[in-house]
Every structure is written in structure tokens, then in C-alpha cells.
Amino acid sequence: MDRDAVIRVNWNDDETIAAIPELLRRDQPIEITLPADYNHALFRALHPDAPASEPEELDIHAGPELLADIASVRGLEKLTGLTEPLTAAHASLHLLSPPMLVIAPPPIDQA
């Protein structure tokens, strides 16, 4: 299996949450594209003290604990359902703008 290949998924609430645990077994990065209108809400949730003039660019690397902050945005609450499977898989997260959540498997030497 090509570990560099990327699995691309569009955010579709329950359907996406249900699909991710199975996709994790492929040991490939998973890109979840979120609707563009979430960028502002995510930036404000993750950077509440940022000045209004600051560009709303997301570029955050973290573990599954980031899901709690992301899920504080209305419409993304169900992402907390991925905390356990991502933790068990030792996956890391990368949240970027335009809003995309990338789930990365652990490095090969940690898999």
C-alpha cells in the first residue's frame, strides 16, 4: 500500500464520522474537506484573542485532543466521536485553511 497516497473525503456529518475508523485501517493520510464557511468560526474558536485585523489562516498540528476545540464550532460537534479511534491509531491532526482536517497515521517507525 502506498503510504503517500491521500484519501480525500468531504465533510458530511454522520457519514464522515462513520467512515473514518475504516479508512484509518488503510494507513494513509485522510483529508477531510470542510465547507469554506467554517474557516472564520474555526479561526475564532482556536484563536479567540486574535485581533480582528489578523488574517484568518489555520495551520495547526496537534493530536486528537484538537478535536475538542474544533467540535466547539456549531455543525462540527460530532467530530468528538473520532477522538477514541484517532487516539488508538496514534494519528496526528493538521488543520489548515481553507478548512481542511488532515488525519495522519503515525510515522512508520512508530506504527
mmCIF file of N, CA and C in Angstrom:
data_model
loop_
_atom_site.group_PDB
_atom_site.id
_atom_site.type_symbol
_atom_site.label_atom_id
_atom_site.label_comp_id
_atom_site.label_asym_id
_atom_site.label_seq_id
_atom_site.Cartn_x
_atom_site.Cartn_y
_atom_site.Cartn_z
ATOM 1 N N MET A 1 0.839 -1.176 0.000
ATOM 2 C CA MET A 1 0.000 0.000 0.000
ATOM 3 C C MET A 1 0.887 1.244 0.000
ATOM 4 N N ASP A 2 0.522 2.236 -0.770
ATOM 5 C CA ASP A 2 1.285 3.476 -0.880
ATOM 6 C C ASP A 2 0.895 4.418 0.240
ATOM 7 N N ARG A 3 1.795 4.541 1.222
ATOM 8 C CA ARG A 3 1.516 5.384 2.387
ATOM 9 C C ARG A 3 1.407 6.851 2.037
ATOM 10 N N ASP A 4 1.951 7.251 0.890
ATOM 11 C CA ASP A 4 1.911 8.648 0.488
ATOM 12 C C ASP A 4 0.594 9.021 -0.186
ATOM 13 N N ALA A 5 -0.165 8.035 -0.637
ATOM 14 C CA ALA A 5 -1.461 8.319 -1.251
ATOM 15 C C ALA A 5 -2.381 8.935 -0.199
ATOM 16 N N VAL A 6 -3.251 9.809 -0.634
ATOM 17 C CA VAL A 6 -4.141 10.510 0.282
ATOM 18 C C VAL A 6 -5.581 10.112 -0.004
ATOM 19 N N ILE A 7 -6.315 9.853 1.052
ATOM 20 C CA ILE A 7 -7.742 9.564 0.940
ATOM 21 C C ILE A 7 -8.468 10.888 1.147
ATOM 22 N N ARG A 8 -9.283 11.291 0.191
ATOM 23 C CA ARG A 8 -9.996 12.570 0.266
ATOM 24 C C ARG A 8 -11.472 12.335 0.545
ATOM 25 N N VAL A 9 -11.978 13.070 1.548
ATOM 26 C CA VAL A 9 -13.361 12.939 1.990
ATOM 27 C C VAL A 9 -13.932 14.339 2.168
ATOM 28 N N ASN A 10 -15.151 14.546 1.726
ATOM 29 C CA ASN A 10 -15.841 15.802 2.003
ATOM 30 C C ASN A 10 -16.663 15.634 3.275
ATOM 31 N N TRP A 11 -16.673 16.674 4.105
ATOM 32 C CA TRP A 11 -17.416 16.626 5.364
ATOM 33 C C TRP A 11 -18.889 16.400 5.080
ATOM 34 N N ASN A 12 -19.418 15.355 5.680
ATOM 35 C CA ASN A 12 -20.829 15.024 5.542
ATOM 36 C C ASN A 12 -21.343 14.467 6.867
ATOM 37 N N ASP A 13 -20.995 15.141 7.949
ATOM 38 C CA ASP A 13 -21.507 14.879 9.283
ATOM 39 C C ASP A 13 -21.422 13.393 9.655
ATOM 40 N N ASP A 14 -22.542 12.762 9.944
ATOM 41 C CA ASP A 14 -22.559 11.374 10.423
ATOM 42 C C ASP A 14 -21.883 10.408 9.456
ATOM 43 N N GLU A 15 -22.070 10.633 8.167
ATOM 44 C CA GLU A 15 -21.484 9.745 7.166
ATOM 45 C C GLU A 15 -19.953 9.768 7.252
ATOM 46 N N THR A 16 -19.396 10.936 7.434
ATOM 47 C CA THR A 16 -17.941 11.061 7.546
ATOM 48 C C THR A 16 -17.446 10.403 8.821
ATOM 49 N N ILE A 17 -18.117 10.670 9.929
ATOM 50 C CA ILE A 17 -17.718 10.090 11.220
ATOM 51 C C ILE A 17 -17.744 8.566 11.139
ATOM 52 N N ALA A 18 -18.755 8.008 10.491
ATOM 53 C CA ALA A 18 -18.868 6.552 10.380
ATOM 54 C C ALA A 18 -17.780 5.962 9.486
ATOM 55 N N ALA A 19 -17.339 6.703 8.478
ATOM 56 C CA ALA A 19 -16.367 6.174 7.513
ATOM 57 C C ALA A 19 -14.927 6.202 8.023
ATOM 58 N N ILE A 20 -14.584 7.140 8.872
ATOM 59 C CA ILE A 20 -13.183 7.340 9.256
ATOM 60 C C ILE A 20 -12.540 6.125 9.928
ATOM 61 N N PRO A 21 -13.179 5.461 10.901
ATOM 62 C CA PRO A 21 -12.492 4.308 11.524
ATOM 63 C C PRO A 21 -12.037 3.252 10.511
ATOM 64 N N GLU A 22 -12.849 2.970 9.516
ATOM 65 C CA GLU A 22 -12.457 2.001 8.489
ATOM 66 C C GLU A 22 -11.318 2.555 7.624
ATOM 67 N N LEU A 23 -11.392 3.825 7.293
ATOM 68 C CA LEU A 23 -10.339 4.446 6.475
ATOM 69 C C LEU A 23 -8.998 4.472 7.201
ATOM 70 N N LEU A 24 -9.029 4.564 8.525
ATOM 71 C CA LEU A 24 -7.786 4.562 9.308
ATOM 72 C C LEU A 24 -6.994 3.275 9.102
ATOM 73 N N ARG A 25 -7.668 2.197 8.808
ATOM 74 C CA ARG A 25 -7.005 0.902 8.613
ATOM 75 C C ARG A 25 -6.131 0.879 7.360
ATOM 76 N N ARG A 26 -6.363 1.814 6.452
ATOM 77 C CA ARG A 26 -5.568 1.857 5.219
ATOM 78 C C ARG A 26 -4.188 2.456 5.450
ATOM 79 N N ASP A 27 -3.978 3.033 6.634
ATOM 80 C CA ASP A 27 -2.660 3.563 6.998
ATOM 81 C C ASP A 27 -2.177 4.628 6.013
ATOM 82 N N GLN A 28 -3.109 5.493 5.580
ATOM 83 C CA GLN A 28 -2.803 6.581 4.660
ATOM 84 C C GLN A 28 -3.379 7.874 5.238
ATOM 85 N N PRO A 29 -2.808 9.014 4.861
ATOM 86 C CA PRO A 29 -3.390 10.280 5.305
ATOM 87 C C PRO A 29 -4.824 10.420 4.782
ATOM 88 N N ILE A 30 -5.659 11.034 5.592
ATOM 89 C CA ILE A 30 -7.056 11.280 5.228
ATOM 90 C C ILE A 30 -7.290 12.783 5.280
ATOM 91 N N GLU A 31 -7.735 13.360 4.179
ATOM 92 C CA GLU A 31 -8.062 14.784 4.129
ATOM 93 C C GLU A 31 -9.574 14.937 4.177
ATOM 94 N N ILE A 32 -10.050 15.618 5.205
ATOM 95 C CA ILE A 32 -11.479 15.910 5.304
ATOM 96 C C ILE A 32 -11.654 17.378 4.930
ATOM 97 N N THR A 33 -12.274 17.626 3.793
ATOM 98 C CA THR A 33 -12.524 18.993 3.351
ATOM 99 C C THR A 33 -13.805 19.478 4.010
ATOM 100 N N LEU A 34 -13.648 20.570 4.750
ATOM 101 C CA LEU A 34 -14.782 21.180 5.436
ATOM 102 C C LEU A 34 -15.334 22.309 4.577
ATOM 103 N N PRO A 35 -16.617 22.650 4.722
ATOM 104 C CA PRO A 35 -17.159 23.776 3.965
ATOM 105 C C PRO A 35 -16.373 25.055 4.272
ATOM 106 N N ALA A 36 -16.155 25.868 3.250
ATOM 107 C CA ALA A 36 -15.348 27.083 3.370
ATOM 108 C C ALA A 36 -15.853 28.024 4.447
ATOM 109 N N ASP A 37 -17.148 28.044 4.682
ATOM 110 C CA ASP A 37 -17.679 28.989 5.664
ATOM 111 C C ASP A 37 -17.327 28.623 7.110
ATOM 112 N N TYR A 38 -16.690 27.495 7.328
ATOM 113 C CA TYR A 38 -16.227 27.139 8.671
ATOM 114 C C TYR A 38 -14.892 27.801 9.027
ATOM 115 N N ASN A 39 -14.168 28.318 8.049
ATOM 116 C CA ASN A 39 -12.845 28.859 8.325
ATOM 117 C C ASN A 39 -12.884 29.946 9.402
ATOM 118 N N HIS A 40 -13.788 30.911 9.253
ATOM 119 C CA HIS A 40 -13.878 32.011 10.224
ATOM 120 C C HIS A 40 -14.198 31.476 11.626
ATOM 121 N N ALA A 41 -15.195 30.619 11.730
ATOM 122 C CA ALA A 41 -15.605 30.096 13.038
ATOM 123 C C ALA A 41 -14.486 29.275 13.680
ATOM 124 N N LEU A 42 -13.786 28.484 12.888
ATOM 125 C CA LEU A 42 -12.676 27.695 13.427
ATOM 126 C C LEU A 42 -11.542 28.594 13.900
ATOM 127 N N PHE A 43 -11.214 29.600 13.100
ATOM 128 C CA PHE A 43 -10.141 30.505 13.496
ATOM 129 C C PHE A 43 -10.486 31.192 14.812
ATOM 130 N N ARG A 44 -11.701 31.686 14.944
ATOM 131 C CA ARG A 44 -12.116 32.379 16.170
ATOM 132 C C ARG A 44 -12.163 31.421 17.362
ATOM 133 N N ALA A 45 -12.570 30.176 17.148
ATOM 134 C CA ALA A 45 -12.609 29.203 18.243
ATOM 135 C C ALA A 45 -11.199 28.859 18.720
ATOM 136 N N LEU A 46 -10.263 28.803 17.801
ATOM 137 C CA LEU A 46 -8.897 28.405 18.140
ATOM 138 C C LEU A 46 -7.999 29.577 18.501
ATOM 139 N N HIS A 47 -8.395 30.768 18.104
ATOM 140 C CA HIS A 47 -7.613 31.986 18.390
ATOM 141 C C HIS A 47 -8.550 33.083 18.893
ATOM 142 N N PRO A 48 -9.187 32.883 20.037
ATOM 143 C CA PRO A 48 -10.201 33.836 20.498
ATOM 144 C C PRO A 48 -9.654 35.234 20.790
ATOM 145 N N ASP A 49 -8.370 35.350 21.066
ATOM 146 C CA ASP A 49 -7.798 36.654 21.400
ATOM 147 C C ASP A 49 -7.124 37.336 20.213
ATOM 148 N N ALA A 50 -7.198 36.743 19.040
ATOM 149 C CA ALA A 50 -6.556 37.338 17.866
ATOM 150 C C ALA A 50 -7.278 38.626 17.485
ATOM 151 N N PRO A 51 -6.520 39.652 17.098
ATOM 152 C CA PRO A 51 -7.164 40.888 16.664
ATOM 153 C C PRO A 51 -7.981 40.660 15.393
ATOM 154 N N ALA A 52 -9.018 41.444 15.221
ATOM 155 C CA ALA A 52 -9.896 41.303 14.056
ATOM 156 C C ALA A 52 -9.137 41.506 12.748
ATOM 157 N N SER A 53 -8.042 42.248 12.797
ATOM 158 C CA SER A 53 -7.269 42.520 11.583
ATOM 159 C C SER A 53 -6.345 41.371 11.181
ATOM 160 N N GLU A 54 -6.189 40.378 12.053
ATOM 161 C CA GLU A 54 -5.283 39.268 11.752
ATOM 162 C C GLU A 54 -5.868 38.374 10.664
ATOM 163 N N PRO A 55 -5.050 37.990 9.673
ATOM 164 C CA PRO A 55 -5.543 37.068 8.636
ATOM 165 C C PRO A 55 -5.977 35.756 9.279
ATOM 166 N N GLU A 56 -7.082 35.232 8.854
ATOM 167 C CA GLU A 56 -7.647 34.027 9.452
ATOM 168 C C GLU A 56 -7.118 32.778 8.748
ATOM 169 N N GLU A 57 -5.836 32.537 8.938
ATOM 170 C CA GLU A 57 -5.172 31.378 8.355
ATOM 171 C C GLU A 57 -4.978 30.310 9.421
ATOM 172 N N LEU A 58 -5.430 29.124 9.142
ATOM 173 C CA LEU A 58 -5.268 27.993 10.050
ATOM 174 C C LEU A 58 -4.096 27.132 9.595
ATOM 175 N N ASP A 59 -3.243 26.766 10.520
ATOM 176 C CA ASP A 59 -2.123 25.859 10.264
ATOM 177 C C ASP A 59 -1.696 25.297 11.624
ATOM 178 N N ILE A 60 -2.466 24.333 12.100
ATOM 179 C CA ILE A 60 -2.276 23.805 13.444
ATOM 180 C C ILE A 60 -2.000 22.306 13.366
ATOM 181 N N HIS A 61 -0.907 21.880 13.979
ATOM 182 C CA HIS A 61 -0.569 20.463 14.110
ATOM 183 C C HIS A 61 -0.826 20.072 15.566
ATOM 184 N N ALA A 62 -1.516 18.978 15.762
ATOM 185 C CA ALA A 62 -1.810 18.528 17.130
ATOM 186 C C ALA A 62 -2.236 17.060 17.091
ATOM 187 N N GLY A 63 -2.530 16.569 18.268
ATOM 188 C CA GLY A 63 -3.065 15.220 18.391
ATOM 189 C C GLY A 63 -4.582 15.268 18.403
ATOM 190 N N PRO A 64 -5.211 14.126 18.660
ATOM 191 C CA PRO A 64 -6.666 14.052 18.665
ATOM 192 C C PRO A 64 -7.348 15.001 19.649
ATOM 193 N N GLU A 65 -6.605 15.524 20.632
ATOM 194 C CA GLU A 65 -7.212 16.475 21.575
ATOM 195 C C GLU A 65 -7.685 17.743 20.866
ATOM 196 N N LEU A 66 -7.155 18.028 19.685
ATOM 197 C CA LEU A 66 -7.597 19.193 18.907
ATOM 198 C C LEU A 66 -9.070 19.085 18.525
ATOM 199 N N LEU A 67 -9.581 17.862 18.433
ATOM 200 C CA LEU A 67 -10.976 17.671 18.048
ATOM 201 C C LEU A 67 -11.942 18.354 19.007
ATOM 202 N N ALA A 68 -11.612 18.414 20.280
ATOM 203 C CA ALA A 68 -12.498 19.076 21.247
ATOM 204 C C ALA A 68 -12.668 20.550 20.904
ATOM 205 N N ASP A 69 -11.572 21.207 20.507
ATOM 206 C CA ASP A 69 -11.657 22.623 20.130
ATOM 207 C C ASP A 69 -12.404 22.799 18.815
ATOM 208 N N ILE A 70 -12.126 21.940 17.855
ATOM 209 C CA ILE A 70 -12.813 22.027 16.561
ATOM 210 C C ILE A 70 -14.304 21.789 16.755
ATOM 211 N N ALA A 71 -14.649 20.837 17.605
ATOM 212 C CA ALA A 71 -16.049 20.476 17.829
ATOM 213 C C ALA A 71 -16.822 21.549 18.593
ATOM 214 N N SER A 72 -16.138 22.572 19.062
ATOM 215 C CA SER A 72 -16.855 23.670 19.714
ATOM 216 C C SER A 72 -17.566 24.551 18.690
ATOM 217 N N VAL A 73 -17.275 24.336 17.417
ATOM 218 C CA VAL A 73 -17.923 25.087 16.338
ATOM 219 C C VAL A 73 -19.218 24.371 15.964
ATOM 220 N N ARG A 74 -20.304 25.144 15.949
ATOM 221 C CA ARG A 74 -21.609 24.558 15.623
ATOM 222 C C ARG A 74 -21.569 23.904 14.242
ATOM 223 N N GLY A 75 -22.023 22.665 14.187
ATOM 224 C CA GLY A 75 -22.012 21.892 12.959
ATOM 225 C C GLY A 75 -20.869 20.893 12.892
ATOM 226 N N LEU A 76 -19.889 21.036 13.780
ATOM 227 C CA LEU A 76 -18.750 20.115 13.797
ATOM 228 C C LEU A 76 -18.669 19.334 15.109
ATOM 229 N N GLU A 77 -19.704 19.421 15.911
ATOM 230 C CA GLU A 77 -19.710 18.785 17.232
ATOM 231 C C GLU A 77 -19.432 17.285 17.177
ATOM 232 N N LYS A 78 -19.887 16.635 16.144
ATOM 233 C CA LYS A 78 -19.755 15.175 16.072
ATOM 234 C C LYS A 78 -18.319 14.709 15.861
ATOM 235 N N LEU A 79 -17.421 15.631 15.546
ATOM 236 C CA LEU A 79 -16.013 15.244 15.388
ATOM 237 C C LEU A 79 -15.436 14.656 16.666
ATOM 238 N N THR A 80 -16.016 14.969 17.814
ATOM 239 C CA THR A 80 -15.507 14.377 19.060
ATOM 240 C C THR A 80 -15.633 12.853 19.038
ATOM 241 N N GLY A 81 -16.523 12.336 18.208
ATOM 242 C CA GLY A 81 -16.672 10.888 18.075
ATOM 243 C C GLY A 81 -15.449 10.213 17.472
ATOM 244 N N LEU A 82 -14.536 10.996 16.922
ATOM 245 C CA LEU A 82 -13.314 10.427 16.349
ATOM 246 C C LEU A 82 -12.150 10.409 17.324
ATOM 247 N N THR A 83 -12.313 11.006 18.488
ATOM 248 C CA THR A 83 -11.207 11.095 19.437
ATOM 249 C C THR A 83 -10.661 9.720 19.789
ATOM 250 N N GLU A 84 -11.514 8.803 20.152
ATOM 251 C CA GLU A 84 -11.063 7.468 20.559
ATOM 252 C C GLU A 84 -10.384 6.706 19.415
ATOM 253 N N PRO A 85 -11.007 6.624 18.211
ATOM 254 C CA PRO A 85 -10.321 5.884 17.139
ATOM 255 C C PRO A 85 -8.994 6.533 16.715
ATOM 256 N N LEU A 86 -8.925 7.863 16.723
ATOM 257 C CA LEU A 86 -7.675 8.524 16.335
ATOM 258 C C LEU A 86 -6.593 8.331 17.391
ATOM 259 N N THR A 87 -6.991 8.340 18.649
ATOM 260 C CA THR A 87 -6.039 8.099 19.728
ATOM 261 C C THR A 87 -5.502 6.668 19.643
ATOM 262 N N ALA A 88 -6.398 5.707 19.432
ATOM 263 C CA ALA A 88 -5.990 4.305 19.320
ATOM 264 C C ALA A 88 -5.054 4.083 18.125
ATOM 265 N N ALA A 89 -5.269 4.846 17.059
ATOM 266 C CA ALA A 89 -4.443 4.709 15.857
ATOM 267 C C ALA A 89 -3.150 5.516 15.942
ATOM 268 N N HIS A 90 -2.973 6.264 17.036
ATOM 269 C CA HIS A 90 -1.797 7.130 17.208
ATOM 270 C C HIS A 90 -1.676 8.137 16.061
ATOM 271 N N ALA A 91 -2.835 8.610 15.594
ATOM 272 C CA ALA A 91 -2.871 9.561 14.483
ATOM 273 C C ALA A 91 -2.618 10.969 14.983
ATOM 274 N N SER A 92 -2.144 11.804 14.076
ATOM 275 C CA SER A 92 -1.994 13.228 14.374
ATOM 276 C C SER A 92 -2.903 14.005 13.433
ATOM 277 N N LEU A 93 -3.140 15.259 13.782
ATOM 278 C CA LEU A 93 -4.043 16.105 13.003
ATOM 279 C C LEU A 93 -3.325 17.347 12.514
ATOM 280 N N HIS A 94 -3.779 17.833 11.372
ATOM 281 C CA HIS A 94 -3.286 19.093 10.820
ATOM 282 C C HIS A 94 -4.522 19.828 10.298
ATOM 283 N N LEU A 95 -4.819 20.967 10.892
ATOM 284 C CA LEU A 95 -5.954 21.784 10.477
ATOM 285 C C LEU A 95 -5.418 22.954 9.675
ATOM 286 N N LEU A 96 -5.922 23.124 8.455
ATOM 287 C CA LEU A 96 -5.432 24.164 7.557
ATOM 288 C C LEU A 96 -6.574 24.996 6.981
ATOM 289 N N SER A 97 -6.176 26.109 6.353
ATOM 290 C CA SER A 97 -7.099 26.943 5.577
ATOM 291 C C SER A 97 -6.781 26.730 4.100
ATOM 292 N N PRO A 98 -7.807 26.747 3.212
ATOM 293 C CA PRO A 98 -9.222 26.703 3.544
ATOM 294 C C PRO A 98 -9.484 25.477 4.406
ATOM 295 N N PRO A 99 -10.583 25.478 5.125
ATOM 296 C CA PRO A 99 -10.697 24.482 6.188
ATOM 297 C C PRO A 99 -10.626 23.038 5.700
ATOM 298 N N MET A 100 -9.557 22.418 6.137
ATOM 299 C CA MET A 100 -9.321 21.011 5.848
ATOM 300 C C MET A 100 -8.675 20.401 7.076
ATOM 301 N N LEU A 101 -9.143 19.233 7.448
ATOM 302 C CA LEU A 101 -8.575 18.492 8.560
ATOM 303 C C LEU A 101 -7.869 17.279 7.981
ATOM 304 N N VAL A 102 -6.561 17.206 8.199
ATOM 305 C CA VAL A 102 -5.785 16.075 7.697
ATOM 306 C C VAL A 102 -5.456 15.165 8.872
ATOM 307 N N ILE A 103 -5.825 13.912 8.725
ATOM 308 C CA ILE A 103 -5.529 12.889 9.727
ATOM 309 C C ILE A 103 -4.333 12.106 9.193
ATOM 310 N N ALA A 104 -3.247 12.120 9.945
ATOM 311 C CA ALA A 104 -2.025 11.439 9.500
ATOM 312 C C ALA A 104 -1.748 10.226 10.369
ATOM 313 N N PRO A 105 -1.406 9.109 9.741
ATOM 314 C CA PRO A 105 -1.016 7.937 10.532
ATOM 315 C C PRO A 105 0.326 8.223 11.201
ATOM 316 N N PRO A 106 0.669 7.433 12.208
ATOM 317 C CA PRO A 106 1.963 7.655 12.850
ATOM 318 C C PRO A 106 3.088 7.359 11.872
ATOM 319 N N PRO A 107 4.268 7.927 12.126
ATOM 320 C CA PRO A 107 5.413 7.581 11.264
ATOM 321 C C PRO A 107 5.629 6.073 11.274
ATOM 322 N N ILE A 108 6.203 5.565 10.203
ATOM 323 C CA ILE A 108 6.389 4.112 10.043
ATOM 324 C C ILE A 108 7.131 3.511 11.237
ATOM 325 N N ASP A 109 8.123 4.208 11.774
ATOM 326 C CA ASP A 109 8.873 3.656 12.899
ATOM 327 C C ASP A 109 8.080 3.646 14.210
ATOM 328 N N GLN A 110 6.904 4.303 14.219
ATOM 329 C CA GLN A 110 6.047 4.288 15.410
ATOM 330 C C GLN A 110 4.770 3.493 15.184
ATOM 331 N N ALA A 111 4.548 3.044 13.965
ATOM 332 C CA ALA A 111 3.295 2.331 13.636
ATOM 333 C C ALA A 111 3.221 0.987 14.318
#
